[in-house]
Amino acid sequence: MSVVTIASGKGGTGKTTVSVNLAWILSSLRPFYQKTALVELDLDLSNAATLFGAQLPDDTVFLNDYIAGKVPPEDVALVLGNRLYVALGRPGSTSWFDVKDVTHKIRDLVNYLVTERDVKAVILDAPAGVRGLLLPSLVLADSVYLVTSPVPQEFSAALAAYKMYRRLSNETGVEITIKGWILNRVGAQTRELTPRYVEEKSSAPVVATIRYSREMSNAQISGVPYAYLKWGTDDPVLKDFIRAVEALFGLRINYRPSARAREKKPRLSFSTLKSLLRR
Amino acid sequence: MHTIALPILASARKVAEGETPVSLFEGDEVPVIDHGIIEVHGIVVPYRGHGVVYVKDHKPTLASWYDATTAQVVRGHTALWEYVIDALATRGNRFCVYKLKKKEVVRVEEVFSQRFSMDVRNASTAVTPTPVQTEKTYTEDVFSLVEERKFTGEVLFQSSDDPKVSARLLVENGKIVGAKLLCGVEEAYHGNSALSVLYNFRRGNATLIAKDGVYVPSSMVVDDEIDVEVDAEVEVSEEDVLALKELKNLKG
């Protein structure tokens, strides 16, 4: 079992998009078929719910309610295709949360998913920047990856976050394992940083790069993960996401585009875990 | 000047008589040809013009490009790498493929090379000094390979992670100073972006051509001199430090 945190220096770098797509791919790939959980820790600025859009059931229970102690873990997890468990923050929430309380609750949720639901990989979608609610995703993760666009302004914020994590780790003795960078939206700008530059400035490796695609926003408007939309095709950005899964989870994936793969992908409709258990 | 390309195409049509020319448009797959000519009609700026590539034994052997904007003709290596391939990869441009029979190859090659173009290998001398050493190798990491060899010259790379991905790297003393990456005919990346995309496809076959120096076209320049401002001292809040210390026992 591995717990991976996807973090970034500022909002809008595509952190949630990356998390959602990695989680979907990991839970869909043969022969691995890893039971995967995506936990969105961006409790007050949640947007994963927006990315899944209209696919969410009307009676969706959000992570905010679980942390507030209103519901048990099985009520908060949504299930897609029997292999992807999703716990989402409530969009537009203004609730205040205690960092320690959130950490304990998320740890309990992860333990429940691992022990009771046999989840093999957990992706924690961290809040942007250096806010207090970031701490649970740093404490609970086996490895942390930072997402940034390879442009100076965004990398500047991401580098500040990277340095802060290192400093927090040094001052507290808590091991925060920053495994490397995911460069997102490569090719969108004319003046981009090179991976080598990013590595030299931070002494952490670039582990994956994901190209820019205009179609990404179409997928978001449709309320489906981009990887789902392009599954079974020869799409270059989908292949970048698959490479990222390989790099982050140490897998070797033999992905072959085919009409069969397009037809066989699971339907994108969520059920609440509670309703599945009741059945 | 622009008539230069036309006799070549006329020759190609003549020798291809009896065969149906294949016209391709954007989104189509490029056919693999043993022997023949690819004719490119550049419509989209900055690739307005005409070009031809002569293919022999699956390899581009001769090339020429007429740039309609500057009314100049470029030949051989420069025509192939700086114009024709980019024009092929640019949406909106059109191209035709004329397959030739093997016995017809010699004649076309003679016409092509004597009158209108230079052999690609010879043409490279117009751009850079004569290659001194060529080496082919398989590598798990093309970036490490380039750095370790500390050589100056050119790397032609074909990824094994994705057969659609190929790259041309210009190297000075083990440092990549120019880059271009192609993903089939639909996508091309230049300079810094090309290196970022190549990070995902770094395994494959590399041909290293050592040279005395390299000429880097402006579109391919790799720029590592971009400044990123970050405060030397990043502040962490005392509150976060205390909270994290208390959570220490949850780690693992």
Coordinates of C-alpha atoms in Angstrom, one line a residue:
Chain A
M1 CA 0.0 0.0 0.0
S2 CA 1.3 3.4 -0.8
V3 CA 0.0 6.9 0.1
V4 CA 1.0 9.6 -2.4
T5 CA 0.4 13.3 -1.9
I6 CA 0.0 15.6 -4.9
A7 CA 0.9 19.2 -3.8
S8 CA 1.7 22.5 -5.4
G9 CA 2.9 26.0 -4.6
K10 CA -0.2 27.8 -5.7
G11 CA -3.7 27.1 -6.9
G12 CA -4.5 26.5 -10.5
T13 CA -1.5 24.4 -11.4
G14 CA -3.6 21.4 -12.3
K15 CA -3.0 19.5 -9.1
T16 CA -6.5 18.2 -8.8
T17 CA -6.7 17.4 -12.5
V18 CA -3.5 15.4 -12.2
S19 CA -4.7 13.6 -9.1
V20 CA -8.1 12.7 -10.6
N21 CA -6.5 11.4 -13.8
L22 CA -3.8 9.4 -12.0
A23 CA -6.4 7.8 -9.7
W24 CA -8.7 6.9 -12.6
I25 CA -5.9 5.3 -14.6
L26 CA -4.5 3.4 -11.7
S27 CA -7.9 1.9 -11.0
S28 CA -8.5 1.1 -14.6
L29 CA -5.3 -0.5 -15.9
R30 CA -5.1 -4.2 -16.5
P31 CA -3.5 -6.3 -15.2
F32 CA -2.9 -4.2 -12.1
Y33 CA -6.5 -3.2 -11.4
Q34 CA -5.4 -1.5 -8.2
K35 CA -8.1 -0.6 -5.8
T36 CA -7.3 3.1 -5.5
A37 CA -8.6 5.9 -3.3
L38 CA -8.6 9.6 -4.1
V39 CA -9.0 11.9 -1.0
E40 CA -9.3 15.6 -1.7
L41 CA -7.9 17.5 1.2
D42 CA -8.6 20.9 -0.2
L43 CA -11.5 21.2 2.1
D44 CA -12.3 24.9 1.7
L45 CA -11.4 25.3 -2.0
S46 CA -12.5 22.0 -3.3
N47 CA -12.8 21.6 -7.1
A48 CA -12.6 17.8 -7.6
A49 CA -16.4 17.7 -7.2
T50 CA -16.5 20.2 -10.1
L51 CA -14.2 18.0 -12.2
F52 CA -16.6 15.0 -11.7
G53 CA -19.5 17.3 -12.3
A54 CA -22.9 15.8 -12.9
Q55 CA -21.6 12.3 -12.4
L56 CA -21.9 12.7 -8.6
P57 CA -25.0 11.2 -6.9
D58 CA -27.5 13.6 -5.4
D59 CA -26.9 12.2 -2.0
T60 CA -23.1 12.6 -2.1
V61 CA -21.7 13.1 1.4
F62 CA -18.6 15.3 1.4
L63 CA -15.4 14.9 3.4
N64 CA -16.3 18.0 5.4
D65 CA -19.2 16.2 7.0
Y66 CA -17.0 13.2 7.9
I67 CA -14.4 15.3 9.5
A68 CA -17.1 17.2 11.4
G69 CA -18.0 13.7 12.9
K70 CA -21.5 13.7 11.3
V71 CA -21.0 10.5 9.2
P72 CA -18.8 7.3 9.3
P73 CA -16.1 6.5 6.7
E74 CA -18.3 4.3 4.6
D75 CA -20.7 7.1 4.0
V76 CA -18.1 9.5 2.6
A77 CA -16.5 7.2 0.0
L78 CA -18.0 7.2 -3.4
V79 CA -17.2 4.2 -5.6
L80 CA -16.6 4.2 -9.4
G81 CA -16.3 0.9 -11.2
N82 CA -15.7 -1.0 -7.9
R83 CA -12.1 0.0 -7.9
L84 CA -11.9 3.8 -7.4
Y85 CA -12.9 5.2 -4.1
V86 CA -13.3 9.0 -4.0
A87 CA -13.7 11.3 -1.0
L88 CA -14.4 14.9 -2.0
G89 CA -14.3 18.2 -0.2
R90 CA -17.5 20.2 -0.4
P91 CA -17.3 23.0 -3.0
G92 CA -17.6 26.4 -1.5
S93 CA -17.3 25.3 2.1
T94 CA -16.3 28.0 4.6
S95 CA -16.1 25.7 7.7
W96 CA -13.0 26.0 9.9
F97 CA -11.1 22.8 10.7
D98 CA -8.6 21.9 13.3
V99 CA -5.4 20.6 11.6
K100 CA -4.9 17.8 14.2
D101 CA -8.5 16.7 14.0
V102 CA -8.4 16.6 10.2
T103 CA -5.1 14.5 10.3
H104 CA -6.6 12.0 12.7
K105 CA -9.8 11.7 10.7
I106 CA -8.0 11.3 7.4
R107 CA -5.7 8.7 8.9
D108 CA -8.7 6.8 10.1
L109 CA -10.4 7.0 6.6
V110 CA -7.2 5.8 4.9
N111 CA -6.9 2.9 7.4
Y112 CA -10.6 2.0 6.8
L113 CA -10.1 2.0 3.0
V114 CA -6.9 -0.1 3.3
T115 CA -8.1 -2.6 5.8
E116 CA -11.8 -2.9 5.0
R117 CA -11.9 -2.2 1.3
D118 CA -8.6 -3.6 0.3
V119 CA -7.4 -0.3 -1.3
K120 CA -3.7 -0.6 -2.5
A121 CA -3.0 3.0 -3.4
V122 CA -4.2 6.3 -1.9
I123 CA -3.7 9.6 -3.6
L124 CA -4.1 12.7 -1.4
D125 CA -4.9 15.8 -3.3
A126 CA -3.3 18.5 -1.0
P127 CA -4.5 22.1 -0.6
A128 CA -2.4 24.6 -2.6
G129 CA 0.4 26.6 -1.1
V130 CA 1.4 26.5 2.5
R131 CA -1.8 26.7 4.4
G132 CA -2.2 24.8 7.7
L133 CA -4.5 22.2 6.2
L134 CA -1.6 21.0 4.1
L135 CA 0.0 19.4 7.1
P136 CA -2.2 16.2 7.1
S137 CA -1.2 15.4 3.5
L138 CA 2.5 15.8 4.4
V139 CA 2.3 13.7 7.6
L140 CA 0.3 10.9 6.2
A141 CA 2.1 10.5 2.8
D142 CA 4.8 8.0 2.0
S143 CA 5.9 10.3 -0.8
V144 CA 5.1 13.8 -1.9
Y145 CA 5.1 15.1 -5.5
L146 CA 4.9 18.8 -6.5
V147 CA 2.9 19.9 -9.5
T148 CA 3.9 23.0 -11.4
S149 CA 3.8 24.5 -14.8
P150 CA 7.3 25.1 -16.2
V151 CA 6.9 28.8 -16.2
P152 CA 8.8 31.2 -13.8
Q153 CA 5.8 32.6 -11.8
E154 CA 4.4 29.2 -11.0
F155 CA 7.7 27.5 -10.4
S156 CA 8.6 30.3 -8.1
A157 CA 5.6 29.6 -5.8
A158 CA 6.2 25.8 -6.1
L159 CA 9.9 26.2 -5.2
A160 CA 8.9 28.3 -2.1
A161 CA 6.5 25.5 -1.1
Y162 CA 9.3 22.9 -1.7
K163 CA 11.7 24.9 0.6
M164 CA 9.0 25.3 3.2
Y165 CA 8.4 21.5 3.3
R166 CA 12.1 20.9 3.7
R167 CA 12.3 23.5 6.5
L168 CA 9.3 22.1 8.3
S169 CA 10.9 18.6 8.1
N170 CA 14.2 19.9 9.5
E171 CA 12.6 21.9 12.3
T172 CA 10.2 19.2 13.5
G173 CA 12.1 16.0 12.7
V174 CA 9.0 14.7 10.7
E175 CA 10.2 13.0 7.6
I176 CA 8.6 14.6 4.5
T177 CA 9.7 12.6 1.5
I178 CA 9.6 14.9 -1.5
K179 CA 10.1 12.5 -4.4
G180 CA 10.1 15.0 -7.2
W181 CA 8.3 17.3 -9.7
I182 CA 5.4 16.8 -12.1
L183 CA 5.7 19.4 -14.9
N184 CA 2.2 20.1 -16.1
R185 CA 0.9 21.9 -19.2
V186 CA 4.2 21.6 -21.0
G187 CA 4.2 23.4 -24.3
A188 CA 1.5 25.9 -23.4
Q189 CA 3.9 28.8 -23.1
T190 CA 6.7 30.0 -25.3
R191 CA 9.1 30.8 -22.4
E192 CA 9.3 27.7 -20.3
L193 CA 11.9 26.3 -17.9
T194 CA 13.8 23.2 -18.7
P195 CA 13.5 20.1 -16.5
R196 CA 17.2 20.4 -15.8
Y197 CA 16.7 23.9 -14.5
V198 CA 13.9 22.7 -12.2
E199 CA 16.0 19.9 -10.9
E200 CA 19.1 22.1 -10.3
K201 CA 17.1 24.8 -8.4
S202 CA 15.5 22.2 -6.1
S203 CA 17.7 19.2 -6.0
A204 CA 14.6 17.0 -6.6
P205 CA 14.1 15.1 -9.9
V206 CA 11.4 15.8 -12.5
V207 CA 9.6 12.5 -12.5
A208 CA 6.9 13.1 -15.1
T209 CA 5.8 15.8 -17.6
I210 CA 2.3 16.2 -18.9
R211 CA 1.7 18.1 -22.1
Y212 CA -0.8 20.9 -22.5
S213 CA -4.0 20.1 -24.3
R214 CA -6.9 22.4 -25.1
E215 CA -9.2 19.4 -24.9
M216 CA -8.5 19.2 -21.1
S217 CA -10.9 22.1 -20.5
N218 CA -13.6 20.3 -22.6
A219 CA -13.2 17.2 -20.4
Q220 CA -13.7 19.4 -17.3
I221 CA -16.8 21.0 -18.7
S222 CA -18.2 17.6 -19.5
G223 CA -17.5 16.6 -15.9
V224 CA -15.3 13.6 -16.8
P225 CA -11.6 12.9 -16.2
Y226 CA -9.6 13.6 -19.3
A227 CA -8.1 10.1 -19.1
Y228 CA -11.6 8.6 -19.1
L229 CA -12.5 10.7 -22.2
K230 CA -9.5 9.5 -24.1
W231 CA -9.2 6.0 -22.8
G232 CA -8.3 3.5 -25.5
T233 CA -7.0 6.2 -27.9
D234 CA -3.5 7.1 -28.9
D235 CA -3.9 10.5 -27.3
P236 CA -0.4 11.9 -26.3
V237 CA -1.6 13.6 -23.1
L238 CA -3.3 10.4 -21.9
K239 CA 0.0 8.6 -22.5
D240 CA 1.8 11.3 -20.4
F241 CA -0.6 10.6 -17.6
I242 CA 0.1 6.8 -17.9
R243 CA 3.9 7.6 -17.8
A244 CA 3.2 9.6 -14.6
V245 CA 1.4 6.6 -13.1
E246 CA 4.4 4.4 -14.0
A247 CA 6.8 6.9 -12.4
L248 CA 4.9 7.5 -9.2
F249 CA 3.9 4.0 -8.5
G250 CA 6.8 2.0 -9.9
L251 CA 4.8 0.2 -12.5
R252 CA 5.6 -0.8 -16.1
I253 CA 2.4 -0.4 -18.1
N254 CA 1.9 -1.8 -21.5
Y255 CA -0.9 0.4 -22.8
R256 CA -2.2 -0.3 -26.2
P257 CA -4.9 1.9 -27.8
S258 CA -7.8 -0.2 -29.1
A259 CA -11.5 0.0 -29.9
R260 CA -11.9 -2.8 -27.4
A261 CA -10.3 -0.7 -24.6
R262 CA -12.6 2.2 -25.5
E263 CA -15.7 -0.1 -25.3
K264 CA -14.6 -1.9 -22.1
K265 CA -13.9 1.1 -19.9
P266 CA -16.2 1.2 -16.9
R267 CA -19.2 3.4 -17.0
L268 CA -18.6 6.7 -15.3
S269 CA -21.3 6.7 -12.7
F270 CA -20.6 6.8 -9.0
S271 CA -22.4 5.0 -6.2
T272 CA -22.1 5.7 -2.6
L273 CA -20.2 3.0 -0.7
K274 CA -23.0 3.1 1.8
S275 CA -25.6 2.1 -0.8
L276 CA -23.4 -0.7 -2.2
L277 CA -22.8 -2.1 1.2
R278 CA -26.6 -2.1 1.9
R279 CA -27.2 -4.1 -1.2
Chain B
M1 CA 13.3 31.0 -58.5
H2 CA 10.1 29.2 -57.4
T3 CA 10.2 27.1 -60.6
I4 CA 13.2 25.2 -59.2
A5 CA 11.0 22.7 -57.5
L6 CA 8.7 22.2 -60.4
P7 CA 11.0 20.2 -62.8
I8 CA 11.7 17.8 -60.0
L9 CA 8.0 17.2 -59.4
A10 CA 7.5 16.9 -63.1
S11 CA 10.2 14.2 -63.2
A12 CA 8.6 12.5 -60.3
R13 CA 5.2 12.5 -61.9
K14 CA 6.7 11.2 -65.1
V15 CA 8.5 8.2 -63.5
A16 CA 5.5 7.6 -61.4
E17 CA 3.2 7.3 -64.4
G18 CA 0.8 4.5 -64.1
E19 CA 0.7 4.7 -60.3
T20 CA -1.9 6.6 -58.4
P21 CA -0.5 9.5 -56.4
V22 CA -1.5 9.5 -52.8
S23 CA -2.8 12.8 -51.5
L24 CA -2.7 13.2 -47.8
F25 CA -4.3 15.8 -45.6
E26 CA -4.0 16.7 -42.0
G27 CA -4.9 13.9 -39.6
D28 CA -4.0 11.1 -42.1
E29 CA -1.4 8.7 -41.4
V30 CA 1.8 9.1 -43.4
P31 CA 2.4 5.9 -45.5
V32 CA 5.7 4.2 -45.2
I33 CA 7.5 4.2 -48.5
D34 CA 10.6 2.4 -49.6
H35 CA 11.4 4.6 -52.6
G36 CA 9.7 7.7 -53.7
I37 CA 9.1 11.4 -53.3
I38 CA 7.1 13.4 -50.8
E39 CA 6.0 16.7 -52.2
V40 CA 5.0 19.3 -49.6
H41 CA 2.7 22.3 -50.3
G42 CA 3.3 24.8 -47.6
I43 CA 0.2 27.0 -47.1
V44 CA 0.4 27.9 -43.5
V45 CA 2.8 30.7 -42.3
P46 CA 5.8 30.4 -41.7
Y47 CA 6.0 27.4 -44.0
R48 CA 4.7 29.0 -47.2
G49 CA 6.4 27.4 -50.1
H50 CA 7.1 24.1 -51.8
G51 CA 9.4 21.2 -50.8
V52 CA 10.4 17.8 -51.8
V53 CA 12.1 14.9 -50.0
Y54 CA 13.5 12.0 -51.9
V55 CA 13.3 8.8 -49.9
K56 CA 15.5 5.8 -50.7
D57 CA 15.5 2.6 -48.6
H58 CA 13.2 4.2 -46.1
K59 CA 15.5 7.1 -45.5
P60 CA 15.3 10.7 -46.6
T61 CA 18.3 11.1 -48.9
L62 CA 17.7 14.3 -50.8
A63 CA 15.7 17.4 -50.0
S64 CA 15.0 20.9 -51.2
W65 CA 12.6 23.7 -50.1
Y66 CA 11.5 26.9 -51.8
D67 CA 10.5 29.5 -49.2
A68 CA 7.8 31.6 -50.9
T69 CA 8.2 34.4 -48.3
T70 CA 11.8 35.1 -48.9
A71 CA 11.9 33.7 -52.4
Q72 CA 14.9 31.6 -51.5
V73 CA 15.8 27.9 -52.0
V74 CA 17.3 25.8 -49.3
R75 CA 18.7 22.4 -50.0
G76 CA 19.7 19.2 -48.3
H77 CA 20.1 18.9 -44.5
T78 CA 18.8 22.4 -43.8
A79 CA 15.8 22.0 -46.1
L80 CA 14.9 18.7 -44.5
W81 CA 15.3 19.6 -40.8
E82 CA 14.4 23.3 -40.8
Y83 CA 11.6 23.5 -43.3
V84 CA 10.2 20.3 -44.8
I85 CA 9.7 18.3 -41.6
D86 CA 8.2 21.3 -39.9
A87 CA 5.9 22.0 -42.8
L88 CA 4.8 18.4 -42.8
A89 CA 4.0 18.6 -39.1
T90 CA 2.1 21.8 -39.4
R91 CA -1.7 21.5 -39.6
G92 CA -3.2 22.9 -42.8
N93 CA -0.3 22.1 -45.1
R94 CA -0.7 19.5 -47.7
F95 CA 1.5 16.9 -49.1
C96 CA 1.5 14.1 -51.8
V97 CA 3.5 10.9 -51.9
Y98 CA 4.7 9.4 -55.1
K99 CA 5.9 5.9 -54.8
L100 CA 8.6 4.8 -57.3
K101 CA 9.8 1.5 -58.5
K102 CA 13.3 0.6 -57.5
K103 CA 14.6 0.7 -61.1
E104 CA 13.3 4.3 -61.4
V105 CA 15.2 5.4 -58.4
V106 CA 18.6 6.0 -60.0
R107 CA 17.2 8.2 -62.6
V108 CA 15.3 10.5 -60.2
E109 CA 18.3 10.6 -57.9
E110 CA 20.5 11.7 -60.7
V111 CA 18.2 14.4 -61.9
F112 CA 17.6 15.6 -58.3
S113 CA 21.2 15.7 -57.2
Q114 CA 22.8 17.0 -60.4
R115 CA 20.4 19.8 -61.1
F116 CA 18.6 20.9 -58.0
S117 CA 19.8 19.7 -54.7
M118 CA 22.7 18.4 -52.7
D119 CA 23.1 15.1 -51.0
V120 CA 22.0 15.5 -47.4
R121 CA 25.3 14.3 -46.0
N122 CA 27.2 16.8 -48.1
A123 CA 24.8 19.6 -47.4
S124 CA 25.5 19.3 -43.7
T125 CA 28.9 20.7 -44.3
A126 CA 27.2 24.0 -45.3
V127 CA 25.8 24.3 -41.7
T128 CA 28.5 22.8 -39.5
P129 CA 32.0 21.3 -39.9
T130 CA 32.4 17.8 -41.2
P131 CA 31.2 15.1 -38.8
V132 CA 34.2 13.4 -37.2
Q133 CA 32.5 10.4 -35.6
T134 CA 29.1 8.7 -35.7
E135 CA 28.0 6.2 -33.1
K136 CA 24.7 4.4 -32.7
T137 CA 23.6 3.2 -29.3
Y138 CA 20.6 2.2 -27.2
T139 CA 20.1 4.1 -24.1
E140 CA 17.9 4.0 -21.0
D141 CA 18.3 7.7 -20.6
V142 CA 19.2 10.0 -23.5
F143 CA 19.9 12.9 -21.1
S144 CA 22.5 10.9 -19.1
L145 CA 24.0 9.6 -22.3
V146 CA 24.5 13.2 -23.6
E147 CA 25.9 14.4 -20.3
E148 CA 28.3 11.5 -19.8
R149 CA 29.8 11.6 -23.3
K150 CA 30.6 15.3 -23.0
F151 CA 30.7 15.5 -26.7
T152 CA 29.8 18.3 -29.2
G153 CA 27.5 17.5 -32.1
E154 CA 24.1 16.2 -32.8
V155 CA 21.9 13.4 -31.4
L156 CA 19.2 11.9 -33.5
F157 CA 17.0 10.0 -31.1
Q158 CA 14.1 7.5 -31.7
S159 CA 12.2 6.7 -28.5
S160 CA 11.4 3.1 -27.7
D161 CA 8.8 4.2 -25.2
D162 CA 6.7 5.6 -28.0
P163 CA 7.7 4.9 -31.7
K164 CA 5.9 8.1 -32.7
V165 CA 8.4 10.2 -30.7
S166 CA 11.7 11.2 -32.3
A167 CA 14.0 14.1 -31.4
R168 CA 17.0 16.0 -32.7
L169 CA 19.3 17.4 -30.0
L170 CA 22.2 19.8 -30.6
V171 CA 24.9 19.4 -28.0
E172 CA 27.9 21.4 -26.9
N173 CA 30.3 19.8 -24.4
G174 CA 27.6 17.5 -23.0
K175 CA 25.1 20.4 -22.7
I176 CA 21.9 20.4 -24.8
V177 CA 21.8 23.8 -26.5
G178 CA 19.1 23.0 -29.2
A179 CA 16.2 20.6 -29.3
K180 CA 13.3 19.6 -31.5
L181 CA 10.9 16.8 -30.8
L182 CA 8.3 15.3 -33.2
C183 CA 5.3 13.2 -32.2
G184 CA 4.2 11.8 -35.5
V185 CA 3.3 14.4 -38.0
E186 CA 0.8 16.1 -35.8
E187 CA 2.8 17.6 -33.0
A188 CA 6.2 19.3 -32.8
Y189 CA 7.9 20.8 -29.8
H190 CA 10.9 23.1 -29.9
G191 CA 13.6 24.3 -27.4
N192 CA 12.8 24.0 -23.7
S193 CA 9.4 22.4 -24.3
A194 CA 10.9 19.7 -26.4
L195 CA 13.2 18.7 -23.5
S196 CA 10.3 18.6 -21.1
V197 CA 8.3 16.3 -23.4
L198 CA 11.3 14.1 -24.1
Y199 CA 11.6 13.5 -20.3
N200 CA 8.8 11.0 -20.7
F201 CA 10.3 9.2 -23.6
R202 CA 14.0 9.1 -22.8
R203 CA 14.7 5.5 -23.6
G204 CA 15.5 4.5 -27.1
N205 CA 18.0 4.5 -30.0
A206 CA 20.4 7.4 -30.3
T207 CA 22.7 8.2 -33.1
L208 CA 25.5 10.5 -32.0
I209 CA 27.2 12.6 -34.6
A210 CA 30.3 14.3 -33.2
K211 CA 31.1 17.6 -34.8
D212 CA 33.5 20.5 -34.2
G213 CA 30.6 22.8 -33.5
V214 CA 26.9 23.1 -33.9
Y215 CA 24.7 25.7 -35.4
V216 CA 21.5 26.2 -33.4
P217 CA 18.5 27.6 -35.3
S218 CA 16.6 30.2 -33.2
S219 CA 13.5 28.0 -33.0
M220 CA 15.5 25.2 -31.4
V221 CA 17.4 27.2 -28.8
V222 CA 17.4 25.7 -25.3
D223 CA 17.5 28.5 -22.8
D224 CA 18.5 27.8 -19.2
E225 CA 19.0 31.5 -18.2
I226 CA 15.4 32.3 -17.2
D227 CA 15.4 33.9 -13.8
V228 CA 13.1 32.6 -11.1
E229 CA 12.8 34.7 -8.0
V230 CA 12.4 33.0 -4.7
D231 CA 13.0 34.5 -1.3
A232 CA 16.2 33.0 0.1
E233 CA 14.5 32.4 3.5
V234 CA 11.1 30.8 3.4
E235 CA 9.1 31.6 6.6
V236 CA 7.3 28.8 8.3
S237 CA 4.7 29.6 10.9
E238 CA 5.4 28.7 14.5
E239 CA 1.8 27.3 14.7
D240 CA 2.5 24.9 11.8
V241 CA 5.8 23.7 13.4
L242 CA 4.0 23.0 16.8
A243 CA 1.1 21.2 15.0
L244 CA 3.5 19.1 13.0
K245 CA 5.5 18.1 16.1
E246 CA 2.3 17.0 17.7
L247 CA 1.4 14.9 14.6
K248 CA 4.8 13.3 14.5
N249 CA 3.6 10.0 16.0
L250 CA 1.1 9.6 13.2
K251 CA 3.9 9.3 10.6
G252 CA 4.1 5.9 9.2

